[in-house]
């Protein structure tokens, strides 16, 4: 009896040790790549200049990542899969709502500076649903003894890619307007002059690698309203646009043959007009970035069997094209981790967010939100919403709650001229502590799955 119990205990301990190693080793691979990038970009060594990392980030953004998305998502995509995968984009929305709630609690408990309340909520709510999950999936599936089966990499990349378009839409619409500069930091100088900012960010601080890595060429996307409190001005009726619109209506009433009362009846309601003006200033066109275009093309190609048979498969006439794209896609994960090392080599900027709020955001995003994610995904599984007998599907859903804030938020902060220093510092510390939190939760996820 004692011998049997001893053998059972030893078997359980060996199984636990194997599960622990299978969860930790993939992350150690990513950490090793990040350390290499950190050494290469170290300011003291200067083995690789900062401009090289900027160029590498452009290659990832415009070439490596789109190739990876198209080859993996296009091959897995079918009409049947779209019907089964519907919860992946919905889970992005749920994780964002849960993160927003936690961000609101951080604001109530930690009390950051009033002008950074919206920033605190945004940085807690919106996680990295692109590059980092793809890197984690790629590293996990690189081992032959991974717990997700022979099609681990293709399914994992397809699941992550299928969720990206939702996150991108949220960032370029909701986040773009939430990150507009607070009204109290601007002043109207004259009636006909533009509103100018009281405190300008130095040029060398406003463009750190941590800010521009996921949106190369951001400096070319600025408009006349990018760094102004546009929505506040519109809805407070103090913007030049609102005045000019009202003036045009008044002028028509005075000079035209129609009575002012009939003009008022035909005029666009104020609220509708203001919403229309805000919608016109929303950078919807930025949604169509190379990774998003690759996702859309992969979905379209995958849903048309005749087109898919020309590109994917051993006997496909154009299989050499997809093979070439797969070769390029292989550079995505190491490039992303090298760039992350280059970001961390720059160190954190000074921040006015405060230590208490910084710790609050890190704890909420990296420790509390994953626990909520486990509960939400488990509930969805009990309701038979998820794909049955597919642990990779659940793993990707859980990753959406586990990653640090999206690096793209730093680009939006730079574009809007709002909390640039704070976003750079917070992203730095989140990615540092994410090494620990990801290690803990990946072990937990492997045990659950």
Tab-separated table of C-alpha atoms in Angstrom:
chain	number	residue	atom	x	y	z
A	1	UNK	CA	0.000	0.000	0.000
A	2	UNK	CA	2.763	2.409	0.949
A	3	UNK	CA	4.667	1.542	-2.240
A	4	UNK	CA	1.606	2.203	-4.431
A	5	UNK	CA	0.981	5.580	-2.777
A	6	UNK	CA	4.666	6.464	-3.157
A	7	UNK	CA	4.599	5.635	-6.864
A	8	UNK	CA	1.409	7.662	-7.359
A	9	UNK	CA	2.990	10.643	-5.572
A	10	UNK	CA	6.163	10.427	-7.672
A	11	UNK	CA	4.116	10.178	-10.885
A	12	UNK	CA	2.055	13.219	-9.891
A	13	UNK	CA	5.170	15.212	-9.034
A	14	UNK	CA	6.786	14.305	-12.363
A	15	UNK	CA	3.615	15.309	-14.218
A	16	UNK	CA	3.489	18.615	-12.330
A	17	UNK	CA	7.145	19.284	-13.099
A	18	UNK	CA	6.592	18.497	-16.785
A	19	UNK	CA	3.583	20.840	-16.950
A	20	UNK	CA	5.579	23.573	-15.236
A	21	UNK	CA	8.486	23.238	-17.653
A	22	UNK	CA	6.217	23.112	-20.712
A	23	UNK	CA	4.669	26.397	-19.571
A	24	UNK	CA	7.871	28.177	-18.544
A	25	UNK	CA	10.238	27.148	-21.364
A	26	UNK	CA	8.294	28.976	-24.135
A	27	UNK	CA	8.361	32.168	-22.114
A	28	UNK	CA	12.068	31.748	-21.410
A	29	UNK	CA	12.641	31.652	-25.169
A	30	UNK	CA	10.872	34.982	-25.568
A	31	UNK	CA	12.782	36.472	-22.637
A	32	UNK	CA	16.061	35.357	-24.225
A	33	UNK	CA	15.167	37.131	-27.478
A	34	UNK	CA	14.169	40.245	-25.530
A	35	UNK	CA	17.473	40.236	-23.609
A	36	UNK	CA	19.378	40.003	-26.895
A	37	UNK	CA	17.504	43.069	-28.156
A	38	UNK	CA	18.153	44.813	-24.845
A	39	UNK	CA	21.899	44.208	-25.155
A	40	UNK	CA	22.041	45.254	-28.798
A	41	UNK	CA	20.171	48.509	-28.078
A	42	UNK	CA	21.919	49.343	-24.813
A	43	UNK	CA	22.961	53.020	-24.944
A	44	UNK	CA	26.397	52.177	-23.525
A	45	UNK	CA	27.185	49.577	-26.185
A	46	UNK	CA	25.349	51.104	-29.171
A	47	UNK	CA	25.906	47.906	-31.163
A	48	UNK	CA	22.758	48.647	-33.181
A	49	UNK	CA	21.521	52.254	-33.459
A	50	UNK	CA	18.001	53.278	-32.606
A	51	UNK	CA	17.212	53.972	-36.279
A	52	UNK	CA	17.752	50.284	-37.064
A	53	UNK	CA	15.102	49.251	-34.568
A	54	UNK	CA	12.730	51.799	-36.100
A	55	UNK	CA	13.370	50.272	-39.530
A	56	UNK	CA	12.826	46.782	-38.125
A	57	UNK	CA	9.514	47.881	-36.605
A	58	UNK	CA	8.417	49.145	-40.032
A	59	UNK	CA	9.290	45.776	-41.571
A	60	UNK	CA	7.260	43.965	-38.901
A	61	UNK	CA	4.320	46.322	-39.368
A	62	UNK	CA	4.262	46.357	-43.168
A	63	UNK	CA	5.676	42.933	-44.127
A	64	UNK	CA	6.332	40.219	-41.533
A	65	UNK	CA	3.075	40.520	-39.561
A	66	UNK	CA	0.772	40.751	-42.636
A	67	UNK	CA	2.506	37.712	-44.156
A	68	UNK	CA	1.983	35.706	-40.965
A	69	UNK	CA	-1.668	36.702	-40.681
A	70	UNK	CA	-2.496	35.972	-44.317
A	71	UNK	CA	-0.784	32.589	-44.531
A	72	UNK	CA	-2.141	31.167	-41.273
A	73	UNK	CA	-5.599	32.768	-41.140
A	74	UNK	CA	-6.277	32.227	-44.852
A	75	UNK	CA	-5.499	28.533	-44.643
A	76	UNK	CA	-7.710	27.938	-41.582
A	77	UNK	CA	-10.586	30.212	-42.566
A	78	UNK	CA	-13.881	28.708	-43.778
A	79	UNK	CA	-17.521	29.727	-43.539
A	80	UNK	CA	-18.022	27.054	-40.897
A	81	UNK	CA	-15.118	28.374	-38.828
A	82	UNK	CA	-16.501	31.902	-38.864
A	83	UNK	CA	-19.708	30.528	-37.336
A	84	UNK	CA	-17.673	28.734	-34.648
A	85	UNK	CA	-15.218	31.557	-33.925
A	86	UNK	CA	-17.741	34.324	-33.293
A	87	UNK	CA	-16.913	34.469	-29.578
A	88	UNK	CA	-13.275	35.495	-30.239
A	89	UNK	CA	-14.084	39.126	-31.260
A	90	UNK	CA	-16.878	39.237	-28.669
A	91	UNK	CA	-14.352	38.250	-26.015
A	92	UNK	CA	-12.216	41.250	-26.994
A	93	UNK	CA	-15.190	43.504	-26.247
A	94	UNK	CA	-15.877	41.729	-22.953
A	95	UNK	CA	-12.235	42.001	-21.854
A	96	UNK	CA	-12.279	45.702	-22.749
A	97	UNK	CA	-15.417	46.288	-20.675
A	98	UNK	CA	-13.947	44.362	-17.743
A	99	UNK	CA	-10.697	46.320	-18.025
A	100	UNK	CA	-12.623	49.605	-18.181
A	101	UNK	CA	-14.421	48.689	-14.967
A	102	UNK	CA	-11.103	47.911	-13.283
A	103	UNK	CA	-9.646	51.164	-14.599
A	104	UNK	CA	-12.583	53.074	-13.109
A	105	UNK	CA	-11.918	51.374	-9.760
A	106	UNK	CA	-8.224	52.327	-10.010
A	107	UNK	CA	-9.264	55.956	-10.552
A	108	UNK	CA	-11.547	55.843	-7.492
A	109	UNK	CA	-9.001	54.145	-5.226
A	110	UNK	CA	-5.675	55.608	-6.387
A	111	UNK	CA	-6.918	59.084	-7.363
A	112	UNK	CA	-4.526	60.022	-10.179
A	113	UNK	CA	-4.274	63.660	-11.334
A	114	UNK	CA	-7.697	64.673	-12.632
A	115	UNK	CA	-6.472	65.253	-16.176
A	116	UNK	CA	-5.208	61.632	-16.311
A	117	UNK	CA	-8.440	59.883	-15.296
A	118	UNK	CA	-9.361	58.903	-18.853
A	119	UNK	CA	-5.786	57.855	-19.538
A	120	UNK	CA	-5.823	55.535	-16.508
A	121	UNK	CA	-9.011	53.833	-17.670
A	122	UNK	CA	-7.728	53.421	-21.243
A	123	UNK	CA	-4.403	51.926	-20.163
A	124	UNK	CA	-6.202	49.404	-17.951
A	125	UNK	CA	-8.880	48.471	-20.479
A	126	UNK	CA	-7.075	47.892	-23.779
A	127	UNK	CA	-4.560	45.058	-23.878
A	128	UNK	CA	-2.134	43.824	-26.517
A	129	UNK	CA	-4.179	41.496	-28.740
A	130	UNK	CA	-1.688	41.318	-31.607
A	131	UNK	CA	2.082	41.024	-31.539
A	132	UNK	CA	2.587	39.698	-28.012
A	133	UNK	CA	-0.087	36.936	-28.174
A	134	UNK	CA	1.309	35.910	-31.567
A	135	UNK	CA	4.787	35.698	-30.046
A	136	UNK	CA	3.520	33.637	-27.088
A	137	UNK	CA	1.627	31.259	-29.391
A	138	UNK	CA	4.622	30.916	-31.693
A	139	UNK	CA	6.932	30.138	-28.793
A	140	UNK	CA	4.527	27.658	-27.166
A	141	UNK	CA	3.968	25.818	-30.448
A	142	UNK	CA	7.679	25.724	-31.279
A	143	UNK	CA	8.103	22.692	-28.995
A	144	UNK	CA	7.146	19.276	-30.345
A	145	UNK	CA	5.658	18.224	-27.004
A	146	UNK	CA	3.296	21.211	-26.750
A	147	UNK	CA	-0.109	20.401	-25.227
A	148	UNK	CA	-2.109	21.743	-28.178
A	149	UNK	CA	-1.494	19.109	-30.838
A	150	UNK	CA	0.138	19.068	-34.292
A	151	UNK	CA	-1.785	22.073	-35.689
A	152	UNK	CA	-0.946	24.253	-32.700
A	153	UNK	CA	0.744	27.113	-34.567
A	154	UNK	CA	-1.689	27.475	-37.464
A	155	UNK	CA	-4.763	27.418	-35.210
A	156	UNK	CA	-3.242	29.709	-32.606
A	157	UNK	CA	-2.164	32.348	-35.127
A	158	UNK	CA	-5.543	32.141	-36.872
A	159	UNK	CA	-7.419	32.695	-33.608
A	160	UNK	CA	-5.255	35.670	-32.613
A	161	UNK	CA	-5.450	37.198	-36.104
A	162	UNK	CA	-9.241	36.845	-36.164
A	163	UNK	CA	-9.518	39.059	-33.083
A	164	UNK	CA	-7.197	41.845	-34.224
A	165	UNK	CA	-9.641	43.742	-36.397
A	166	UNK	CA	-11.976	44.372	-33.432
A	167	UNK	CA	-9.160	45.770	-31.304
A	168	UNK	CA	-7.940	47.997	-34.155
A	169	UNK	CA	-11.409	49.452	-34.691
A	170	UNK	CA	-11.742	50.186	-30.980
A	171	UNK	CA	-8.340	51.896	-30.835
A	172	UNK	CA	-8.864	54.143	-33.865
A	173	UNK	CA	-12.381	55.177	-32.824
A	174	UNK	CA	-13.101	54.969	-29.092
A	175	UNK	CA	-9.527	55.235	-27.790
A	176	UNK	CA	-8.654	58.013	-30.245
A	177	UNK	CA	-11.359	60.258	-28.779
A	178	UNK	CA	-10.844	59.168	-25.164
A	179	UNK	CA	-7.191	60.196	-25.467
A	180	UNK	CA	-7.900	63.736	-26.591
A	181	UNK	CA	-6.162	66.406	-24.444
A	182	UNK	CA	-8.193	67.707	-21.492
A	183	UNK	CA	-9.908	71.037	-22.011
A	184	UNK	CA	-8.251	72.684	-19.015
A	185	UNK	CA	-4.811	72.441	-20.645
A	186	UNK	CA	-5.828	74.710	-23.497
A	187	UNK	CA	-6.763	78.350	-23.690
A	188	UNK	CA	-8.452	80.492	-26.306
A	189	UNK	CA	-6.110	83.320	-27.218
A	190	UNK	CA	-8.276	85.177	-29.683
A	191	UNK	CA	-11.608	84.574	-31.290
A	192	UNK	CA	-10.200	83.722	-34.720
A	193	UNK	CA	-6.989	81.980	-33.669
A	194	UNK	CA	-6.448	78.316	-33.100
A	195	UNK	CA	-6.385	76.901	-29.616
A	196	UNK	CA	-2.818	76.236	-28.569
A	197	UNK	CA	-1.369	74.000	-25.909
A	198	UNK	CA	0.092	75.538	-22.795
A	199	UNK	CA	2.767	72.904	-22.311
A	200	UNK	CA	4.447	71.258	-25.283
A	201	UNK	CA	6.236	67.948	-25.134
A	202	UNK	CA	9.884	67.999	-26.217
A	203	UNK	CA	10.448	66.360	-29.607
A	204	UNK	CA	12.885	63.779	-28.268
A	205	UNK	CA	10.404	62.623	-25.631
A	206	UNK	CA	7.320	62.536	-27.870
A	207	UNK	CA	8.785	59.952	-30.238
A	208	UNK	CA	10.334	57.139	-28.153
A	209	UNK	CA	10.599	53.692	-29.751
A	210	UNK	CA	8.028	52.391	-27.270
A	211	UNK	CA	5.519	54.837	-28.758
A	212	UNK	CA	6.058	54.417	-32.500
A	213	UNK	CA	6.881	50.692	-32.717
A	214	UNK	CA	3.371	49.568	-33.683
A	215	UNK	CA	2.548	52.591	-35.843
A	216	UNK	CA	5.568	53.600	-37.950
A	217	UNK	CA	5.213	56.962	-39.671
A	218	UNK	CA	2.807	58.272	-37.047
A	219	UNK	CA	4.244	61.769	-37.392
A	220	UNK	CA	2.747	61.928	-40.913
A	221	UNK	CA	-0.782	61.201	-39.656
A	222	UNK	CA	-1.246	64.356	-37.599
A	223	UNK	CA	-4.054	66.728	-38.547
A	224	UNK	CA	-4.989	70.209	-37.382
A	225	UNK	CA	-7.291	68.719	-34.720
A	226	UNK	CA	-5.053	65.851	-33.545
A	227	UNK	CA	-3.640	67.693	-30.542
A	228	UNK	CA	-6.722	69.713	-29.614
A	229	UNK	CA	-9.684	68.919	-27.308
A	230	UNK	CA	-11.919	68.629	-30.357
A	231	UNK	CA	-14.935	66.878	-28.818
A	232	UNK	CA	-14.954	69.172	-25.784
A	233	UNK	CA	-14.859	72.212	-28.037
A	234	UNK	CA	-17.650	70.873	-30.248
A	235	UNK	CA	-20.017	69.984	-27.436
A	236	UNK	CA	-19.230	73.162	-25.495
A	237	UNK	CA	-20.069	75.184	-28.604
A	238	UNK	CA	-16.774	77.087	-28.585
A	239	UNK	CA	-15.109	75.600	-31.669
A	240	UNK	CA	-14.657	77.562	-34.855
A	241	UNK	CA	-16.508	74.844	-36.755
A	242	UNK	CA	-19.634	75.185	-34.678
A	243	UNK	CA	-19.579	78.994	-34.973
A	244	UNK	CA	-19.067	78.918	-38.708
A	245	UNK	CA	-21.876	76.422	-39.136
A	246	UNK	CA	-24.216	78.577	-37.085
A	247	UNK	CA	-23.130	81.685	-38.985
A	248	UNK	CA	-23.911	80.021	-42.310
A	249	UNK	CA	-27.406	79.147	-41.144
A	250	UNK	CA	-28.000	82.688	-39.861
A	251	UNK	CA	-26.730	84.181	-43.103
A	252	UNK	CA	-29.092	82.041	-45.156
A	253	UNK	CA	-31.944	83.170	-42.983
A	254	UNK	CA	-31.127	86.864	-43.519
A	255	UNK	CA	-30.323	86.918	-47.231
A	256	UNK	CA	-32.452	84.136	-48.693
A	257	UNK	CA	-36.099	84.345	-49.619
A	258	UNK	CA	-37.031	81.712	-47.080
A	259	UNK	CA	-38.148	82.752	-43.621
A	260	UNK	CA	-35.849	82.097	-40.626
A	261	UNK	CA	-38.494	79.828	-39.071
A	262	UNK	CA	-38.541	77.507	-42.104
A	263	UNK	CA	-34.726	77.459	-42.141
A	264	UNK	CA	-34.734	76.417	-38.483
A	265	UNK	CA	-37.172	73.606	-39.288
A	266	UNK	CA	-34.920	72.315	-42.070
A	267	UNK	CA	-31.659	72.854	-40.183
A	268	UNK	CA	-29.736	69.891	-38.825
A	269	UNK	CA	-30.277	69.451	-35.057
A	270	UNK	CA	-27.346	70.651	-32.968
A	271	UNK	CA	-26.619	67.276	-31.377
A	272	UNK	CA	-26.774	65.477	-34.729
A	273	UNK	CA	-24.513	68.084	-36.307
A	274	UNK	CA	-21.959	67.778	-33.529
A	275	UNK	CA	-21.953	63.975	-33.732
A	276	UNK	CA	-21.487	64.208	-37.502
A	277	UNK	CA	-18.543	66.594	-37.115
A	278	UNK	CA	-16.901	64.276	-34.562
A	279	UNK	CA	-17.449	61.288	-36.869
A	280	UNK	CA	-15.833	63.166	-39.753
A	281	UNK	CA	-12.765	63.820	-37.603
A	282	UNK	CA	-12.469	60.162	-36.512
A	283	UNK	CA	-9.468	58.600	-38.321
A	284	UNK	CA	-11.379	55.645	-39.759
A	285	UNK	CA	-8.954	55.494	-42.678
A	286	UNK	CA	-6.136	54.451	-40.339
A	287	UNK	CA	-7.976	51.194	-39.639
A	288	UNK	CA	-6.886	49.909	-43.047
A	289	UNK	CA	-3.307	49.236	-42.017
A	290	UNK	CA	-1.293	46.354	-43.587
A	291	UNK	CA	-2.129	43.830	-40.792
A	292	UNK	CA	-5.845	44.664	-41.006
A	293	UNK	CA	-5.819	44.414	-44.806
A	294	UNK	CA	-4.082	41.035	-44.515
A	295	UNK	CA	-6.793	39.831	-42.108
A	296	UNK	CA	-9.588	40.938	-44.442
A	297	UNK	CA	-7.920	39.350	-47.470
A	298	UNK	CA	-7.377	36.098	-45.556
A	299	UNK	CA	-11.057	36.002	-44.515
A	300	UNK	CA	-12.258	36.677	-48.076
A	301	UNK	CA	-9.876	34.140	-49.634
A	302	UNK	CA	-10.703	31.525	-47.012
A	303	UNK	CA	-14.444	31.843	-47.576
A	304	UNK	CA	-14.135	31.283	-51.341
A	305	UNK	CA	-12.989	27.671	-51.879
A	306	UNK	CA	-12.129	28.228	-55.538
A	307	UNK	CA	-9.720	31.055	-54.709
A	308	UNK	CA	-8.364	29.262	-51.635
A	309	UNK	CA	-7.474	26.176	-53.686
A	310	UNK	CA	-5.246	28.321	-55.916
A	311	UNK	CA	-3.167	29.600	-52.980
A	312	UNK	CA	-3.202	26.985	-50.221
A	313	UNK	CA	-2.381	23.296	-50.378
A	314	UNK	CA	0.455	21.148	-51.691
A	315	UNK	CA	-0.980	21.012	-55.223
A	316	UNK	CA	-2.093	24.671	-55.396
A	317	UNK	CA	-0.895	26.449	-58.569
A	318	UNK	CA	0.243	29.472	-56.537
A	319	UNK	CA	1.584	27.552	-53.557
A	320	UNK	CA	5.033	29.029	-54.197
A	321	UNK	CA	3.575	32.464	-53.323
A	322	UNK	CA	2.241	31.335	-49.951
A	323	UNK	CA	5.486	29.434	-49.282
A	324	UNK	CA	7.436	32.661	-49.868
A	325	UNK	CA	5.097	34.538	-47.529
A	326	UNK	CA	5.570	31.840	-44.875
A	327	UNK	CA	9.345	32.294	-45.062
A	328	UNK	CA	8.924	36.021	-44.450
A	329	UNK	CA	6.403	35.347	-41.673
A	330	UNK	CA	9.010	33.318	-39.799
A	331	UNK	CA	10.860	36.543	-38.995
A	332	UNK	CA	7.907	38.097	-37.154
A	333	UNK	CA	8.310	36.640	-33.655
A	334	UNK	CA	12.091	37.173	-33.259
A	335	UNK	CA	11.790	40.678	-34.726
A	336	UNK	CA	8.991	41.635	-32.339
A	337	UNK	CA	10.924	40.445	-29.294
A	338	UNK	CA	14.119	42.203	-30.432
A	339	UNK	CA	12.121	45.424	-30.839
A	340	UNK	CA	10.661	44.940	-27.357
A	341	UNK	CA	14.211	44.635	-26.019
A	342	UNK	CA	15.099	47.851	-27.828
A	343	UNK	CA	12.121	49.571	-26.214
A	344	UNK	CA	13.074	48.452	-22.726
A	345	UNK	CA	16.674	49.595	-23.316
A	346	UNK	CA	15.440	53.189	-23.524
A	347	UNK	CA	14.165	52.997	-19.957
A	348	UNK	CA	11.074	54.712	-18.534
A	349	UNK	CA	10.351	58.417	-18.944
A	350	UNK	CA	9.401	60.700	-16.088
A	351	UNK	CA	5.710	60.468	-15.266
A	352	UNK	CA	3.215	62.610	-13.380
A	353	UNK	CA	0.816	59.673	-13.007
A	354	UNK	CA	2.092	58.856	-9.522
A	355	UNK	CA	3.515	55.676	-8.035
A	356	UNK	CA	0.242	54.593	-6.445
A	357	UNK	CA	-1.719	54.837	-9.703
A	358	UNK	CA	1.061	53.145	-11.681
A	359	UNK	CA	1.026	50.194	-9.279
A	360	UNK	CA	-2.772	50.152	-9.372
A	361	UNK	CA	-2.895	49.925	-13.163
A	362	UNK	CA	-0.229	47.185	-13.216
A	363	UNK	CA	-2.037	45.112	-10.579
A	364	UNK	CA	-5.430	45.572	-12.240
A	365	UNK	CA	-4.196	44.800	-15.752
A	366	UNK	CA	-1.725	41.993	-15.050
A	367	UNK	CA	-3.099	40.256	-11.930
A	368	UNK	CA	-6.811	40.963	-11.410
A	369	UNK	CA	-8.053	41.033	-15.019
A	370	UNK	CA	-6.654	37.525	-15.825
A	371	UNK	CA	-8.609	36.139	-12.841
A	372	UNK	CA	-11.771	37.718	-14.240
A	373	UNK	CA	-10.870	36.224	-17.627
A	374	UNK	CA	-10.658	32.732	-16.151
A	375	UNK	CA	-14.153	33.145	-14.722
A	376	UNK	CA	-15.602	34.563	-17.967
A	377	UNK	CA	-14.069	31.886	-20.206
A	378	UNK	CA	-15.102	29.116	-17.787
A	379	UNK	CA	-18.670	30.435	-17.775
A	380	UNK	CA	-18.694	30.579	-21.597
A	381	UNK	CA	-17.422	27.001	-21.689
A	382	UNK	CA	-20.201	25.816	-19.379
A	383	UNK	CA	-22.746	27.548	-21.632
A	384	UNK	CA	-21.314	25.583	-24.615
A	385	UNK	CA	-20.366	28.798	-26.419
A	386	UNK	CA	-16.749	27.817	-27.085
A	387	UNK	CA	-15.363	25.389	-29.652
A	388	UNK	CA	-15.489	21.929	-28.074
A	389	UNK	CA	-12.283	19.976	-27.394
A	390	UNK	CA	-9.990	22.781	-28.573
A	391	UNK	CA	-7.640	23.900	-25.779
A	392	UNK	CA	-5.855	26.388	-28.080
A	393	UNK	CA	-9.157	28.234	-28.582
A	394	UNK	CA	-9.522	28.684	-24.806
A	395	UNK	CA	-5.831	29.554	-24.430
A	396	UNK	CA	-6.103	32.446	-26.907
A	397	UNK	CA	-9.259	33.709	-25.175
A	398	UNK	CA	-7.443	33.686	-21.828
A	399	UNK	CA	-4.409	35.453	-23.320
A	400	UNK	CA	-6.629	38.392	-24.250
A	401	UNK	CA	-7.034	39.083	-20.510
A	402	UNK	CA	-3.370	38.487	-19.617
A	403	UNK	CA	-1.252	40.727	-21.828
A	404	UNK	CA	-0.068	44.224	-20.828
A	405	UNK	CA	-1.547	47.351	-22.374
A	406	UNK	CA	-1.332	47.664	-26.138
A	407	UNK	CA	1.793	49.454	-27.341
A	408	UNK	CA	-0.434	51.126	-29.937
A	409	UNK	CA	-1.896	53.214	-27.085
A	410	UNK	CA	1.473	54.955	-26.862
A	411	UNK	CA	1.198	55.874	-30.532
A	412	UNK	CA	-2.291	57.293	-30.004
A	413	UNK	CA	-1.024	59.292	-27.002
A	414	UNK	CA	1.753	60.733	-29.154
A	415	UNK	CA	-0.675	61.536	-31.976
A	416	UNK	CA	-3.060	63.338	-29.611
A	417	UNK	CA	-0.286	65.007	-27.597
A	418	UNK	CA	-1.800	63.676	-24.374
A	419	UNK	CA	0.079	61.821	-21.588
A	420	UNK	CA	3.007	60.912	-23.861
A	421	UNK	CA	5.505	60.637	-20.983
A	422	UNK	CA	3.015	58.765	-18.821
A	423	UNK	CA	2.125	56.235	-21.532
A	424	UNK	CA	5.787	55.531	-22.265
A	425	UNK	CA	6.605	55.026	-18.582
A	426	UNK	CA	3.528	52.900	-17.869
A	427	UNK	CA	4.085	50.685	-20.919
A	428	UNK	CA	7.695	50.178	-19.846
A	429	UNK	CA	6.824	49.033	-16.319
A	430	UNK	CA	3.900	46.914	-17.493
A	431	UNK	CA	6.087	44.977	-19.924
A	432	UNK	CA	8.744	44.474	-17.244
A	433	UNK	CA	6.275	43.017	-14.742
A	434	UNK	CA	4.420	41.128	-17.482
A	435	UNK	CA	7.374	38.735	-17.619
A	436	UNK	CA	6.415	37.554	-14.121
A	437	UNK	CA	2.632	37.663	-14.510
A	438	UNK	CA	2.693	35.826	-17.855
A	439	UNK	CA	4.858	33.105	-16.308
A	440	UNK	CA	2.389	32.607	-13.472
A	441	UNK	CA	-0.757	32.617	-15.570
A	442	UNK	CA	0.574	30.472	-18.419
A	443	UNK	CA	1.336	27.778	-15.824
A	444	UNK	CA	-2.217	28.178	-14.474
A	445	UNK	CA	-3.725	28.050	-17.972
A	446	UNK	CA	-1.808	24.886	-18.846
A	447	UNK	CA	-3.119	23.218	-15.679
A	448	UNK	CA	-6.691	24.329	-16.469
A	449	UNK	CA	-6.530	23.219	-20.088
